[in-house]
Short mmCIF file of C-alpha atoms in Angstrom, two decimals:
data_model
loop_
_atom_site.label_atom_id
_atom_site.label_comp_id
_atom_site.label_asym_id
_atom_site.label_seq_id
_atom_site.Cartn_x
_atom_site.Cartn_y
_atom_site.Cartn_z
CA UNK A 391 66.54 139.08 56.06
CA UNK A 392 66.26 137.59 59.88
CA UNK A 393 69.11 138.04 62.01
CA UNK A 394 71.49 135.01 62.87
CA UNK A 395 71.44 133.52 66.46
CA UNK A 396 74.61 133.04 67.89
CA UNK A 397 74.90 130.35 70.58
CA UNK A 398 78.38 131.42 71.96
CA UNK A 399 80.55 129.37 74.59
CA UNK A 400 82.30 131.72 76.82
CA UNK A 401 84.77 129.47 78.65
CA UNK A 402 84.98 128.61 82.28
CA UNK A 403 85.03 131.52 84.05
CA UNK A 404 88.13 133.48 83.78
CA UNK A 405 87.32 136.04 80.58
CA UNK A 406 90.32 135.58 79.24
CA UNK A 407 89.65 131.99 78.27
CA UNK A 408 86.81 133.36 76.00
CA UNK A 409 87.90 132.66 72.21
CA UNK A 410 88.75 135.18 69.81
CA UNK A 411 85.86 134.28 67.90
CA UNK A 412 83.55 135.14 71.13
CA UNK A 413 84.44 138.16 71.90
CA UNK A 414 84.14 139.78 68.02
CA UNK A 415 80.65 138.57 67.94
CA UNK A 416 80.02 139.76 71.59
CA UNK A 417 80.93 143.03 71.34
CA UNK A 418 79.21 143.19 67.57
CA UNK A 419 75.32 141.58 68.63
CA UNK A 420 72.71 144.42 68.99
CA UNK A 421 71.12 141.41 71.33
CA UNK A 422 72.42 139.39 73.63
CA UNK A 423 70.55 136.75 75.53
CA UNK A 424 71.41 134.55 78.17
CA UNK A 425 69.67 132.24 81.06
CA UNK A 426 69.54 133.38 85.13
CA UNK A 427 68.09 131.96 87.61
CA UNK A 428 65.77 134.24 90.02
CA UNK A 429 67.37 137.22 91.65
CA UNK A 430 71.02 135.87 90.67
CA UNK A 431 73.75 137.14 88.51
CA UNK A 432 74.09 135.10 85.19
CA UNK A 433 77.55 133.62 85.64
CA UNK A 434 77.67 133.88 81.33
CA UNK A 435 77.28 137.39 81.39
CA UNK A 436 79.51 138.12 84.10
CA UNK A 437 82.33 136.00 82.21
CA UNK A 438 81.22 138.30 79.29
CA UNK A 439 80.51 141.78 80.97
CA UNK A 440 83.71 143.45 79.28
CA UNK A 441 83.29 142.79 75.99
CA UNK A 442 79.27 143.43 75.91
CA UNK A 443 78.76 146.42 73.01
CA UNK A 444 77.49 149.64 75.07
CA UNK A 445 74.01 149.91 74.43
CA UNK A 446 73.31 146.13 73.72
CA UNK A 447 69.31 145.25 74.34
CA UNK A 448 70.23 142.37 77.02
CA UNK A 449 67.19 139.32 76.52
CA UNK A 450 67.07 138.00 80.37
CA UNK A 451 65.53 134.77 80.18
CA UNK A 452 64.96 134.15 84.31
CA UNK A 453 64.67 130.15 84.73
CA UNK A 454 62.98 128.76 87.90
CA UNK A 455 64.88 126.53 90.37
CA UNK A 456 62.69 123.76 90.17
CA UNK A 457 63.56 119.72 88.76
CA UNK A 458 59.81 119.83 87.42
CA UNK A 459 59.73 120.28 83.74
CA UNK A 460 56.84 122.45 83.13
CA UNK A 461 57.95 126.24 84.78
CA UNK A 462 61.33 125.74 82.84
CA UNK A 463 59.75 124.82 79.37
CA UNK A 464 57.53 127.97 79.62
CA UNK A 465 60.84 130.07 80.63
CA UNK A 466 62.52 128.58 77.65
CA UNK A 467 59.23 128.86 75.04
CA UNK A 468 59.19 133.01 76.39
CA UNK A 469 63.03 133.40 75.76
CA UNK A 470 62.75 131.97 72.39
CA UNK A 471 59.77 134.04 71.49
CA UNK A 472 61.81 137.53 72.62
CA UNK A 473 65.21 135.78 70.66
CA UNK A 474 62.69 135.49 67.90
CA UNK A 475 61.38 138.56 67.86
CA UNK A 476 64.62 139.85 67.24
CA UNK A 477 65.91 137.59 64.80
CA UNK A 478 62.77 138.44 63.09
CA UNK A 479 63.86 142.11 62.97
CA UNK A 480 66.92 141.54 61.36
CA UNK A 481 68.83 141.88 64.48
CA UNK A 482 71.57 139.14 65.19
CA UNK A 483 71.52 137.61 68.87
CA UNK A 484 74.61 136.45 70.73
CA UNK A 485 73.57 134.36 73.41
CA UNK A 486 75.75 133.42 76.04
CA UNK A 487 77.21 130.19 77.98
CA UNK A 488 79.07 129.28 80.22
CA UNK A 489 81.90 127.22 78.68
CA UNK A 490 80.61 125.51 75.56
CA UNK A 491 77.11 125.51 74.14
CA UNK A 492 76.66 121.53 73.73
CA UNK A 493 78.37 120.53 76.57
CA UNK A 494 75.55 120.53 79.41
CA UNK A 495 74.98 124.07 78.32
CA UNK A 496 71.26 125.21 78.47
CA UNK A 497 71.69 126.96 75.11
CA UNK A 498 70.30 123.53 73.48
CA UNK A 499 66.89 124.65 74.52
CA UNK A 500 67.06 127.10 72.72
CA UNK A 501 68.48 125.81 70.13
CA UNK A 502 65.62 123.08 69.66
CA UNK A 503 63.03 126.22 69.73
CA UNK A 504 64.54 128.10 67.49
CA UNK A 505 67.19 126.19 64.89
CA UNK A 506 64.07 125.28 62.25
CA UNK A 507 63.61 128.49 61.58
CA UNK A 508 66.33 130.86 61.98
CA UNK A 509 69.53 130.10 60.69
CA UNK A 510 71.91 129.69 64.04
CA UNK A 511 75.70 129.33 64.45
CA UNK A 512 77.11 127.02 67.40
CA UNK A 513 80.69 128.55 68.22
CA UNK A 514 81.98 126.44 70.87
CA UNK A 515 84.00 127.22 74.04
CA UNK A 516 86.62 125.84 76.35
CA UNK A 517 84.49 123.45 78.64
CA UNK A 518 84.87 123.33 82.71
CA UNK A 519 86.56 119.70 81.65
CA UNK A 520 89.90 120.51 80.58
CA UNK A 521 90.36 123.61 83.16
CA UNK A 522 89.53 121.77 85.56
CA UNK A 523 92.28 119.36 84.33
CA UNK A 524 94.49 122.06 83.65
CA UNK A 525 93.98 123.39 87.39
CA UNK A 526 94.68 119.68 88.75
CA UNK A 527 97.57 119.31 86.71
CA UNK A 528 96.36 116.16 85.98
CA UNK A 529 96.53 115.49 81.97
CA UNK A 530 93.46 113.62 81.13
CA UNK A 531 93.45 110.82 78.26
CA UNK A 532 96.37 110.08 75.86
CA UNK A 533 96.88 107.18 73.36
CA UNK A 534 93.64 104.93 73.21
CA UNK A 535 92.50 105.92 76.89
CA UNK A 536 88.78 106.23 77.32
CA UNK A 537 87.20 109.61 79.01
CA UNK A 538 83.65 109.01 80.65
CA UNK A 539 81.88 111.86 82.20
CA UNK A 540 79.29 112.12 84.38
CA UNK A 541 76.75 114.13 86.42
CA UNK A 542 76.81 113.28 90.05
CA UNK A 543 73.37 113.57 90.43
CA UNK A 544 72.82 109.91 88.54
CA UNK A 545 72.53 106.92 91.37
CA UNK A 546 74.94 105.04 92.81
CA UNK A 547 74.26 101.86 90.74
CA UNK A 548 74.35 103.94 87.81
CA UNK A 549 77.24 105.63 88.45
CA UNK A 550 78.75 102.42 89.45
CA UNK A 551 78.21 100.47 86.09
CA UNK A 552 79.75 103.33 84.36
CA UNK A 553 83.07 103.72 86.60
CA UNK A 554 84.85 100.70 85.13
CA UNK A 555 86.85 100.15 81.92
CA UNK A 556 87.60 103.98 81.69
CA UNK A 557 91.30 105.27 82.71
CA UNK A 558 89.86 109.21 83.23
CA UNK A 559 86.40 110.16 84.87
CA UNK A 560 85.14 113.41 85.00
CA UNK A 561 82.11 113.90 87.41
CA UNK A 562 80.34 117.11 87.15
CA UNK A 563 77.29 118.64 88.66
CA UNK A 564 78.47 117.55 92.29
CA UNK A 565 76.72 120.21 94.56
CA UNK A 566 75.26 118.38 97.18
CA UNK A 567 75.89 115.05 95.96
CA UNK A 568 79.56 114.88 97.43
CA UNK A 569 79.18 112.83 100.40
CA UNK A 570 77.54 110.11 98.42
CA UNK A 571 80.34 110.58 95.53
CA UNK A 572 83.17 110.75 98.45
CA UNK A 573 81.73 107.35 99.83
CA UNK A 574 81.47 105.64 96.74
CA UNK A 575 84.77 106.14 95.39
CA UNK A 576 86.11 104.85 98.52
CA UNK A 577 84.46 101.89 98.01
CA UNK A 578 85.56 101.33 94.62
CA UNK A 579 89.21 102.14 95.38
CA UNK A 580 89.13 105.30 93.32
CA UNK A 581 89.31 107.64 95.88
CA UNK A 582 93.82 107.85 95.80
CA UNK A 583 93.87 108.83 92.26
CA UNK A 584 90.49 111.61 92.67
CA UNK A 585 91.35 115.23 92.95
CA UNK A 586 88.67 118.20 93.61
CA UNK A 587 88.37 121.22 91.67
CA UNK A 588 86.19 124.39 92.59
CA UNK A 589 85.44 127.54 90.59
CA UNK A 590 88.78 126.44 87.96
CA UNK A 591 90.34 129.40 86.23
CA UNK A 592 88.57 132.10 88.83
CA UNK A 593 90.39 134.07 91.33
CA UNK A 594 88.69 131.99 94.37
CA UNK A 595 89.67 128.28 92.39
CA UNK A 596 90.64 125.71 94.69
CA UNK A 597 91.91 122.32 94.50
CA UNK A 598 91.99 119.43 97.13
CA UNK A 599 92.67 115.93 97.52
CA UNK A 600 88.98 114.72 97.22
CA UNK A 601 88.54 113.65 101.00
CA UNK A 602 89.14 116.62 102.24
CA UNK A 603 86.47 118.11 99.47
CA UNK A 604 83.62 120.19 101.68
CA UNK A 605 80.14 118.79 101.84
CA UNK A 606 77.94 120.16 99.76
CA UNK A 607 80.11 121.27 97.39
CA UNK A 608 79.61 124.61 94.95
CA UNK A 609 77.67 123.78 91.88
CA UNK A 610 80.96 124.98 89.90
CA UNK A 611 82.96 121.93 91.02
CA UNK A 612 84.31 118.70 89.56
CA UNK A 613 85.64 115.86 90.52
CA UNK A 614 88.31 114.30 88.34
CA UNK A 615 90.22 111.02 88.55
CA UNK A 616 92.51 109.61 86.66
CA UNK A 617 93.58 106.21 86.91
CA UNK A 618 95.52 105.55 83.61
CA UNK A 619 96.97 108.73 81.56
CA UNK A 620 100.73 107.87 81.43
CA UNK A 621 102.35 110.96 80.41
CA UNK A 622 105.46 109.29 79.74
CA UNK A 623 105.02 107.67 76.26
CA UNK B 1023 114.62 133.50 87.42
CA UNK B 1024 113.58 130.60 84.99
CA UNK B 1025 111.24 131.18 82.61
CA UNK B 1026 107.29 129.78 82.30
CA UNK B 1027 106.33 126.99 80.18
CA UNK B 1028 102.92 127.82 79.14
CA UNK B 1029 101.17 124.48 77.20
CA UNK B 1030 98.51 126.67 75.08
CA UNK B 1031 95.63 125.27 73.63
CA UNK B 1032 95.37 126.66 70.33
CA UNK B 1033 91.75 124.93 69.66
CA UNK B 1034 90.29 122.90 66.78
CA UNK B 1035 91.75 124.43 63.69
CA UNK B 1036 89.88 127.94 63.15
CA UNK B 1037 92.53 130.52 64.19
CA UNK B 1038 89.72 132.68 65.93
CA UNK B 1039 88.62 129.42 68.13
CA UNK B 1040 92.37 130.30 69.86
CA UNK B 1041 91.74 132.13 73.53
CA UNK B 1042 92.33 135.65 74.07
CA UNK B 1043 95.07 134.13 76.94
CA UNK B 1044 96.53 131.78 74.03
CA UNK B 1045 96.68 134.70 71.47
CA UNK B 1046 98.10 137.22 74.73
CA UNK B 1047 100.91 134.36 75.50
CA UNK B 1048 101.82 133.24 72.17
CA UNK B 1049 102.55 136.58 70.84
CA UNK B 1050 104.62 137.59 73.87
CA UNK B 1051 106.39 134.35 74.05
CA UNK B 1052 110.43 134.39 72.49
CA UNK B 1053 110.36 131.08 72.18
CA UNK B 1054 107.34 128.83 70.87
CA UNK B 1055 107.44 124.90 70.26
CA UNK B 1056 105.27 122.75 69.02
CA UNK B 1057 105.62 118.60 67.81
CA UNK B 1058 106.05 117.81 64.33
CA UNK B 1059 105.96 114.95 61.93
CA UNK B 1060 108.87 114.86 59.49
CA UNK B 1061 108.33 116.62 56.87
CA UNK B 1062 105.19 117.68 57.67
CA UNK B 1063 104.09 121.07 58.35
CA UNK B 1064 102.70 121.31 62.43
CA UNK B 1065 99.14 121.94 62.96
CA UNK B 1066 99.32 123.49 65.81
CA UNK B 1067 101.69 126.08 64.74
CA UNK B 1068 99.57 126.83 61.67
CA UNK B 1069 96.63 127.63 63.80
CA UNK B 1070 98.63 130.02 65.59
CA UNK B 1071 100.84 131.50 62.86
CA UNK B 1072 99.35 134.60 62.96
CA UNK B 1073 99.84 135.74 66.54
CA UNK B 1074 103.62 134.06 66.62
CA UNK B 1075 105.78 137.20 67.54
CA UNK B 1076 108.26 137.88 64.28
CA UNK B 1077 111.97 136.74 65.63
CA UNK B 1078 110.96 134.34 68.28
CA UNK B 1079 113.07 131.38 68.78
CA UNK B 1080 111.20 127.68 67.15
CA UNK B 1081 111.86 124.54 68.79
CA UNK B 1082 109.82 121.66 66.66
CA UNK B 1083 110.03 118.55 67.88
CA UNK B 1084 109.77 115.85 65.47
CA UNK B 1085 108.77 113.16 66.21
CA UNK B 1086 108.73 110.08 64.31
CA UNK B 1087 105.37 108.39 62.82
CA UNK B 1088 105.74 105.02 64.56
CA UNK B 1089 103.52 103.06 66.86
CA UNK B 1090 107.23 102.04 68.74
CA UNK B 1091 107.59 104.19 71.93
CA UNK B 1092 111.85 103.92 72.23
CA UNK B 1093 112.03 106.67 69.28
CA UNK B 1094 108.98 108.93 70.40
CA UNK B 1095 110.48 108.93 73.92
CA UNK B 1096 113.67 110.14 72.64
CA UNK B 1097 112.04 112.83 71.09
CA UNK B 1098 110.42 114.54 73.54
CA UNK B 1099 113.11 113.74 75.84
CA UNK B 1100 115.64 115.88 73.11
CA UNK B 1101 112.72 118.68 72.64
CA UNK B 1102 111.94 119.13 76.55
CA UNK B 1103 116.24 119.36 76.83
CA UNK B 1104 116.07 122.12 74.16
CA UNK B 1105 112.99 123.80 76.43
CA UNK B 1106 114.58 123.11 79.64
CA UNK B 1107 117.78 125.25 78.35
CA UNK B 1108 115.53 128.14 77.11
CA UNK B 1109 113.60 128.45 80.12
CA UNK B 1110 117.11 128.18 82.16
CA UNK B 1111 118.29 131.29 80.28
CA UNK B 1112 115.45 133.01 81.89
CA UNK B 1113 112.87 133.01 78.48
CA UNK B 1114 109.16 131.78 78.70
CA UNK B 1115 108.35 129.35 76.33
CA UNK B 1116 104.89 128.85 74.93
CA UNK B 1117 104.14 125.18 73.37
CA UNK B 1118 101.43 124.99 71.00
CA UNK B 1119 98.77 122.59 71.34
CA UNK B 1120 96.01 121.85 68.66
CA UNK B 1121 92.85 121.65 70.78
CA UNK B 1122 93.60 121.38 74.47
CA UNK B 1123 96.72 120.59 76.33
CA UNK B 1124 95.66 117.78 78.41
CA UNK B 1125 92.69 116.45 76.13
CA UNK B 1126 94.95 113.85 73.71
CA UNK B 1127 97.41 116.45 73.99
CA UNK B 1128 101.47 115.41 73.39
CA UNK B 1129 102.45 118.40 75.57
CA UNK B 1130 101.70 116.00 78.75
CA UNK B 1131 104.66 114.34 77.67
CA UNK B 1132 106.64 117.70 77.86
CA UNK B 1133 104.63 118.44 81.18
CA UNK B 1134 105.98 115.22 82.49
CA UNK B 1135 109.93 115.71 81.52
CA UNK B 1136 109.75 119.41 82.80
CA UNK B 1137 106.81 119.89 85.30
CA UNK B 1138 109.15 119.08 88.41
CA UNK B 1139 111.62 120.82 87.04
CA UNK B 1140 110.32 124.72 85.90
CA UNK B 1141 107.01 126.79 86.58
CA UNK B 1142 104.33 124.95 84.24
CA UNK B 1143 100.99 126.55 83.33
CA UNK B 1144 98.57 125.04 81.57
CA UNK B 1145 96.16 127.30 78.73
CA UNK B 1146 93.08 124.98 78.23
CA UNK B 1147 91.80 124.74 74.46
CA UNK B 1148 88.78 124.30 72.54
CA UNK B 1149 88.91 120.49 71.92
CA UNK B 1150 87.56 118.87 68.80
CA UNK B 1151 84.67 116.97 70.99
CA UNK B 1152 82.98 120.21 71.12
CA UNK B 1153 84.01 121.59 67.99
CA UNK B 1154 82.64 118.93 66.34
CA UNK B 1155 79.46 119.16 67.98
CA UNK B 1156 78.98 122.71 67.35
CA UNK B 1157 79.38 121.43 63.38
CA UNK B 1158 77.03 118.74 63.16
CA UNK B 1159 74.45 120.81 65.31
CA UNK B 1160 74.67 118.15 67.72
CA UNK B 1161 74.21 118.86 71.70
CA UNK B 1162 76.94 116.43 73.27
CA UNK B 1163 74.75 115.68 76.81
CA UNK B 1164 72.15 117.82 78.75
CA UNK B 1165 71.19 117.53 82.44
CA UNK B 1166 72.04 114.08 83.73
CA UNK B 1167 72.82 112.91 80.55
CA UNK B 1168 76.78 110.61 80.91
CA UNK B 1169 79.19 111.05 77.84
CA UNK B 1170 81.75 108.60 76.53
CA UNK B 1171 84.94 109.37 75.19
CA UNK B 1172 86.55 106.73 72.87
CA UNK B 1173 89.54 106.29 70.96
CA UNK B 1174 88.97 104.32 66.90
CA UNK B 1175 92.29 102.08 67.51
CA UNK B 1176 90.26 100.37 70.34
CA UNK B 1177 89.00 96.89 69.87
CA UNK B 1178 85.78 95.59 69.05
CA UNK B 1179 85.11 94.25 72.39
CA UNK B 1180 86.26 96.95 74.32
CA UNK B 1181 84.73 99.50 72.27
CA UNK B 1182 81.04 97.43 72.92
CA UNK B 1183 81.77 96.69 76.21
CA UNK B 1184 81.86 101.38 76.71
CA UNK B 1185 78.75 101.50 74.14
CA UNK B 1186 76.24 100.80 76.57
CA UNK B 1187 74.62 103.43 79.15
CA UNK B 1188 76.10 106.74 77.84
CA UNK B 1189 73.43 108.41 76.09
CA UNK B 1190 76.07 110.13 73.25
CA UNK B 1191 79.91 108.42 71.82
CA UNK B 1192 82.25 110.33 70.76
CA UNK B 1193 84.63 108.10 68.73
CA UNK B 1194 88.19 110.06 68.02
CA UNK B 1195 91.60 109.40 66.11
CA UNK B 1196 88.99 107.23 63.49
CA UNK B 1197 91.56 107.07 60.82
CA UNK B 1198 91.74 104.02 59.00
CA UNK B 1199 89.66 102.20 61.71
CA UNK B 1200 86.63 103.64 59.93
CA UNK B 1201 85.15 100.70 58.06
CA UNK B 1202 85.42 98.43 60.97
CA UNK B 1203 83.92 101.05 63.07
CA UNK B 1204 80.79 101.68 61.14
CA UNK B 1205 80.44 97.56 61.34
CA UNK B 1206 80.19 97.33 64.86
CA UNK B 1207 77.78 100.45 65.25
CA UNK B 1208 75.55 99.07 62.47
CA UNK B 1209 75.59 96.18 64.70
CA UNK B 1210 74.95 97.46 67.59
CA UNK B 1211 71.92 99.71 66.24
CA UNK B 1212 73.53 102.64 66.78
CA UNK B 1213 74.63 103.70 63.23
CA UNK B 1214 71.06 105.91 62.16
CA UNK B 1215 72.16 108.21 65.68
CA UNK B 1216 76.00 108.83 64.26
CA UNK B 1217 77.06 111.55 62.03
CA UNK B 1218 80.43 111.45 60.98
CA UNK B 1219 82.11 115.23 60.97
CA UNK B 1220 85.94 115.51 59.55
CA UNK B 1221 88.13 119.11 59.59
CA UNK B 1222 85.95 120.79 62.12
CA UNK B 1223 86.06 124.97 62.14
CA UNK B 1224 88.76 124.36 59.01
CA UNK B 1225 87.60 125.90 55.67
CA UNK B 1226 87.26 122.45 54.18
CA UNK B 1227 85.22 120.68 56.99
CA UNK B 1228 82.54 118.48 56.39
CA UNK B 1229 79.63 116.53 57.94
CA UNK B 1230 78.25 113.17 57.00
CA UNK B 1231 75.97 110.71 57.91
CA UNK B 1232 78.17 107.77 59.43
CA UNK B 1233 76.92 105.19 56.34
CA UNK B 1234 78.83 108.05 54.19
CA UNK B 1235 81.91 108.44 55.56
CA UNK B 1236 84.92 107.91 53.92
CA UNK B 1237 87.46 105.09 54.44
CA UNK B 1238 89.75 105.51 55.63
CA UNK B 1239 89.17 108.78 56.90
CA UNK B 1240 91.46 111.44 57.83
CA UNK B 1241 92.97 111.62 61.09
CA UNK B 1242 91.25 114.85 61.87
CA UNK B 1243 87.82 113.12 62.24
CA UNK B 1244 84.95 112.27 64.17
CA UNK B 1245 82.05 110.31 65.10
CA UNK B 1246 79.47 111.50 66.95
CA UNK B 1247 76.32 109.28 68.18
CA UNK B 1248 74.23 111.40 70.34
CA UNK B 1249 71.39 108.86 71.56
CA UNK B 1250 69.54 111.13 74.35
CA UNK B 1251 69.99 114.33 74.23
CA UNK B 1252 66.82 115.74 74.80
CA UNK B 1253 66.95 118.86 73.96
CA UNK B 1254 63.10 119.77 75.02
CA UNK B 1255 63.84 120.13 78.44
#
């Protein structure tokens, strides 16, 4: 019998937002795995630290900074060969994410390696999404209202085509994008109703009217606007 | 001293998807409220039965099954008077909320009656987006990847006109909209990329290919057309 894989959403940041469901199989995996990039903390495991069994074997799988495919496919293809050594051994593996697993999570990669021939359970997570809308205080769709959401990185002509028709828009993965972001929304009028968050649910969170957003921005940091959601029935 | 209105996300219908912050608040809340339909048992509420302290103080607000807003309106308005007099007398209340607050949520119509009013706080949830990834073994959108939320009740045009450029749909509140839905995404070449998932993290869920789906479906249902997600990194 080969151990299950576990790919386990562990909220936004504050530990408390972890589900109930999270933290039993947390503190029950002889294994636990999780992405980190050179010489930094992985924010998963941080979010998770309390609830880690004593004694867990911890699977590290250290990712390269790099936008060229190749270094992070062989980072991946080594994690899932140590996950699979494990599962192999009967040994269930929690590994963890920040908020939820399919939602820009890098658990997918492993999930691709590894789904075929181990059996795995996806246990999702609160997403970044709605805390940063709970931060805001900004509710985000209701009725037949349309959500897109979007990574800043994409181009302005991209991001562009996608802004209209929508009533919420979530853009994520901001960084050092901002400036561009900030001057495009101005442009398309959308700046009045945008609203920065940073870090939601943490101790250090912060939200700001989007102008006065810093440039770059952290990579934990959204911008949100909402043109349409009309709490009032 | 008033009391707190917490809006809790109580997630997508498994009681262990709840937070450990919605399971902390709920219990220690005297008064909990939730939305109901006449006659009909609340969802929310049954997600959370189990960590409902015994002897705290109900307030369900029904509210009538009609698309006319005059008798909705005067339901919450009636259920945030009720709230507004229990967090006068100094009690935090704790409204339940299947999935998130602000994600489709009714409690932004609460928020909006009482947010000026009394110290609001805002739980997020699990929604059903990623829940119902998670099921289908899905991953919503990785790296630069753009996501589209849309609701069934939509029209055909306006429902093409957001089909384009996101590389995965999600496609709520499908109800009876379902035959008409599967038309247009056969027609659009879309319907061999769309699983259809209903009940997500519930005992009875289930997963379909779209071409299977019942129809009318229930109202706890989803589809789900991931086009891009390339999971290989």
């Amino acid at each position: 019998m080969s151990g299950v894989l576990y790919g386990v959403g562990v909220g936004p940041g504050d530990p408390e937002l972890m589900t109930l469901k999270a933290a039993r199989l947390i503190g029950a995996a002889p294994v636990v795995a999780y992405p980190v990039l050179p010489g930094a903390e992985s924010f998963a495991r941080t979010i998770a630290a309390d609830v880690i069994a004593p004694g867990a074997v911890e699977i590290a799988i250290e990712v390269p900074m790099t936008t060229a495919r190749g270094p992070a496919q062989a980072a991946y293809d080594d994690g899932a060969a140590r996950i699979a050594l494990a599962l192999e051994g009967g040994q269930d593996v929690a590994c963890l994410c920040e908020g939820d697993p399919f939602f820009y999570g890098s658990f997918m990669y492993l999930f691709a390696r590894l789904a075929d021939r181990f059996p795995v359970e996806v246990v999702p997570g609160v997403t970044s999404l709605t805390a940063c809308a709970a931060v805001a205080g900004r509710p985000l769709v209701a009725r037949n209202e349309a959500l897109v959401v979007l990574p800043g990185p994409l181009d302005d002509d991209r991001l562009r085509a996608r802004l209209e028709g929508a009533q919420t828009l979530a853009i994520l993965k901001v960084g050092r994008h901002m400036g561009r972001l900030k001057r495009l929304l101005v442009a398309e009028g959308l700046a009045d109703n945008a609203v920065y968050v940073e870090r939601a649910t943490l101790a250090e969170e912060r939200r700001l009217p989007l102008l006065e957003a810093p440039e770059p921005a952290p990579y934990f940091s959204m911008i949100l606007v909402t043109k349409g959601a009309d709490p009032w029935l």
